[in-house]
């Protein structure tokens, strides 16, 4: 886990609604799937989008609302992907921020953006560790 991730305020169910989480996830990944750079990568690694989106909603619900529905570890799957670059992570974050900018809940926008930034950093660090990059041990 990236340093500082534990410093975030604890998620709380009143922070946002489940509907807001679901809308955020579906709108964001709709953009990702249409994106010329990220779309082909995701399409080649996500065989069943309905199931994947449900898992992503559980992940973000757990992170933002504290529902604890998500069970799993995203690091191994992301670290196993070939050829990831910092540009891909930056593109993912740009699309995420573009999506959250349209939210009617400023607190949700700020927290989701911060979490996405920290998660991307953590995944990139783990990826580099596995692939012998600067973060490798």
PDB file of C-alpha atoms in Angstrom, residues 2-105:
ATOM      1  CA  UNK A   2       1.283   3.446  -0.850  1.00  0.00           C
ATOM      2  CA  UNK A   3       2.386   5.516   2.122  1.00  0.00           C
ATOM      3  CA  UNK A   4      -0.318   7.945   3.139  1.00  0.00           C
ATOM      4  CA  UNK A   5      -3.283   5.809   2.045  1.00  0.00           C
ATOM      5  CA  UNK A   6      -4.058   5.023   5.675  1.00  0.00           C
ATOM      6  CA  UNK A   7      -4.100   8.775   6.469  1.00  0.00           C
ATOM      7  CA  UNK A   8      -7.402   9.290   4.642  1.00  0.00           C
ATOM      8  CA  UNK A   9     -10.521   9.874   6.693  1.00  0.00           C
ATOM      9  CA  UNK A  10     -12.454   6.683   7.222  1.00  0.00           C
ATOM     10  CA  UNK A  11     -15.170   6.067   4.629  1.00  0.00           C
ATOM     11  CA  UNK A  12     -18.708   6.528   5.844  1.00  0.00           C
ATOM     12  CA  UNK A  13     -22.094   5.525   4.336  1.00  0.00           C
ATOM     13  CA  UNK A  14     -23.405   9.089   4.642  1.00  0.00           C
ATOM     14  CA  UNK A  15     -20.532  10.444   2.565  1.00  0.00           C
ATOM     15  CA  UNK A  16     -22.326   9.532  -0.662  1.00  0.00           C
ATOM     16  CA  UNK A  17     -25.094   7.254  -1.846  1.00  0.00           C
ATOM     17  CA  UNK A  18     -24.745   3.867  -3.418  1.00  0.00           C
ATOM     18  CA  UNK A  19     -26.397   5.303  -6.512  1.00  0.00           C
ATOM     19  CA  UNK A  20     -23.689   7.992  -6.747  1.00  0.00           C
ATOM     20  CA  UNK A  21     -20.969   5.351  -6.515  1.00  0.00           C
ATOM     21  CA  UNK A  22     -22.608   3.231  -9.199  1.00  0.00           C
ATOM     22  CA  UNK A  23     -23.082   6.233 -11.518  1.00  0.00           C
ATOM     23  CA  UNK A  24     -19.450   7.252 -11.052  1.00  0.00           C
ATOM     24  CA  UNK A  25     -18.099   3.779 -11.821  1.00  0.00           C
ATOM     25  CA  UNK A  26     -20.345   3.208 -14.844  1.00  0.00           C
ATOM     26  CA  UNK A  27     -19.716   6.678 -16.317  1.00  0.00           C
ATOM     27  CA  UNK A  28     -15.968   6.403 -15.803  1.00  0.00           C
ATOM     28  CA  UNK A  29     -15.559   2.947 -17.311  1.00  0.00           C
ATOM     29  CA  UNK A  30     -17.799   3.910 -20.207  1.00  0.00           C
ATOM     30  CA  UNK A  31     -15.220   6.614 -20.981  1.00  0.00           C
ATOM     31  CA  UNK A  32     -12.356   4.162 -20.488  1.00  0.00           C
ATOM     32  CA  UNK A  33     -13.887   1.671 -22.920  1.00  0.00           C
ATOM     33  CA  UNK A  34     -14.312   4.396 -25.581  1.00  0.00           C
ATOM     34  CA  UNK A  35     -10.825   5.817 -25.055  1.00  0.00           C
ATOM     35  CA  UNK A  36      -8.453   5.225 -27.987  1.00  0.00           C
ATOM     36  CA  UNK A  37      -5.525   4.441 -25.675  1.00  0.00           C
ATOM     37  CA  UNK A  38      -7.074   2.645 -22.688  1.00  0.00           C
ATOM     38  CA  UNK A  39     -10.070   1.034 -24.394  1.00  0.00           C
ATOM     39  CA  UNK A  40      -8.153  -1.677 -26.275  1.00  0.00           C
ATOM     40  CA  UNK A  41      -6.154  -2.596 -23.169  1.00  0.00           C
ATOM     41  CA  UNK A  42      -9.244  -2.998 -21.017  1.00  0.00           C
ATOM     42  CA  UNK A  43     -11.198  -4.800 -23.742  1.00  0.00           C
ATOM     43  CA  UNK A  44      -8.420  -7.360 -24.145  1.00  0.00           C
ATOM     44  CA  UNK A  45      -8.297  -8.123 -20.408  1.00  0.00           C
ATOM     45  CA  UNK A  46     -11.918  -7.830 -19.260  1.00  0.00           C
ATOM     46  CA  UNK A  47     -13.927 -10.714 -20.725  1.00  0.00           C
ATOM     47  CA  UNK A  48     -17.212  -9.962 -18.964  1.00  0.00           C
ATOM     48  CA  UNK A  49     -17.924  -6.288 -18.345  1.00  0.00           C
ATOM     49  CA  UNK A  50     -21.125  -6.680 -16.324  1.00  0.00           C
ATOM     50  CA  UNK A  51     -19.343  -8.796 -13.728  1.00  0.00           C
ATOM     51  CA  UNK A  52     -16.286  -6.535 -13.751  1.00  0.00           C
ATOM     52  CA  UNK A  53     -18.394  -3.395 -13.266  1.00  0.00           C
ATOM     53  CA  UNK A  54     -20.208  -5.008 -10.336  1.00  0.00           C
ATOM     54  CA  UNK A  55     -16.836  -5.778  -8.742  1.00  0.00           C
ATOM     55  CA  UNK A  56     -15.668  -2.200  -9.364  1.00  0.00           C
ATOM     56  CA  UNK A  57     -18.822  -0.793  -7.783  1.00  0.00           C
ATOM     57  CA  UNK A  58     -18.152  -3.001  -4.751  1.00  0.00           C
ATOM     58  CA  UNK A  59     -14.541  -1.761  -4.624  1.00  0.00           C
ATOM     59  CA  UNK A  60     -15.475   1.925  -4.794  1.00  0.00           C
ATOM     60  CA  UNK A  61     -18.413   1.440  -2.416  1.00  0.00           C
ATOM     61  CA  UNK A  62     -16.017  -0.079   0.095  1.00  0.00           C
ATOM     62  CA  UNK A  63     -13.474   2.707  -0.405  1.00  0.00           C
ATOM     63  CA  UNK A  64     -15.932   5.598  -0.347  1.00  0.00           C
ATOM     64  CA  UNK A  65     -18.784   4.374   1.845  1.00  0.00           C
ATOM     65  CA  UNK A  66     -17.103   1.742   4.029  1.00  0.00           C
ATOM     66  CA  UNK A  67     -19.467  -1.028   2.941  1.00  0.00           C
ATOM     67  CA  UNK A  68     -16.695  -3.681   3.000  1.00  0.00           C
ATOM     68  CA  UNK A  69     -18.352  -5.479   0.076  1.00  0.00           C
ATOM     69  CA  UNK A  70     -15.155  -5.761  -1.943  1.00  0.00           C
ATOM     70  CA  UNK A  71     -13.069  -8.814  -1.318  1.00  0.00           C
ATOM     71  CA  UNK A  72      -9.902  -9.196  -3.285  1.00  0.00           C
ATOM     72  CA  UNK A  73      -6.576  -7.707  -4.169  1.00  0.00           C
ATOM     73  CA  UNK A  74      -6.271  -5.718  -7.384  1.00  0.00           C
ATOM     74  CA  UNK A  75      -2.457  -5.576  -7.255  1.00  0.00           C
ATOM     75  CA  UNK A  76      -1.629  -9.060  -8.631  1.00  0.00           C
ATOM     76  CA  UNK A  77      -3.916  -8.679 -11.665  1.00  0.00           C
ATOM     77  CA  UNK A  78      -2.603  -5.227 -12.505  1.00  0.00           C
ATOM     78  CA  UNK A  79       1.025  -6.226 -11.928  1.00  0.00           C
ATOM     79  CA  UNK A  80       0.621  -9.164 -14.330  1.00  0.00           C
ATOM     80  CA  UNK A  81      -0.374  -6.937 -17.251  1.00  0.00           C
ATOM     81  CA  UNK A  82       2.332  -6.466 -19.888  1.00  0.00           C
ATOM     82  CA  UNK A  83       3.691  -3.130 -21.015  1.00  0.00           C
ATOM     83  CA  UNK A  84       2.063  -0.656 -18.638  1.00  0.00           C
ATOM     84  CA  UNK A  85       3.601   2.827 -18.617  1.00  0.00           C
ATOM     85  CA  UNK A  86       3.233   5.962 -16.513  1.00  0.00           C
ATOM     86  CA  UNK A  87       1.374   7.572 -19.446  1.00  0.00           C
ATOM     87  CA  UNK A  88      -1.368   4.945 -19.174  1.00  0.00           C
ATOM     88  CA  UNK A  89      -1.824   5.662 -15.471  1.00  0.00           C
ATOM     89  CA  UNK A  90      -1.905   9.407 -16.158  1.00  0.00           C
ATOM     90  CA  UNK A  91      -4.530   8.863 -18.858  1.00  0.00           C
ATOM     91  CA  UNK A  92      -6.634   6.753 -16.458  1.00  0.00           C
ATOM     92  CA  UNK A  93      -6.434   9.514 -13.847  1.00  0.00           C
ATOM     93  CA  UNK A  94      -7.309  12.236 -16.366  1.00  0.00           C
ATOM     94  CA  UNK A  95     -10.446  10.344 -17.413  1.00  0.00           C
ATOM     95  CA  UNK A  96     -11.314   9.740 -13.763  1.00  0.00           C
ATOM     96  CA  UNK A  97     -11.001  13.443 -12.898  1.00  0.00           C
ATOM     97  CA  UNK A  98     -13.009  14.337 -16.004  1.00  0.00           C
ATOM     98  CA  UNK A  99     -15.752  12.026 -14.767  1.00  0.00           C
ATOM     99  CA  UNK A 100     -15.743  13.235 -11.164  1.00  0.00           C
ATOM    100  CA  UNK A 101     -15.832  16.869 -12.325  1.00  0.00           C
ATOM    101  CA  UNK A 102     -19.418  16.275 -13.403  1.00  0.00           C
ATOM    102  CA  UNK A 103     -20.522  15.060  -9.954  1.00  0.00           C
ATOM    103  CA  UNK A 104     -23.042  17.100  -7.967  1.00  0.00           C
ATOM    104  CA  UNK A 105     -21.349  16.078  -4.709  1.00  0.00           C
TER     105      UNK A 105
END
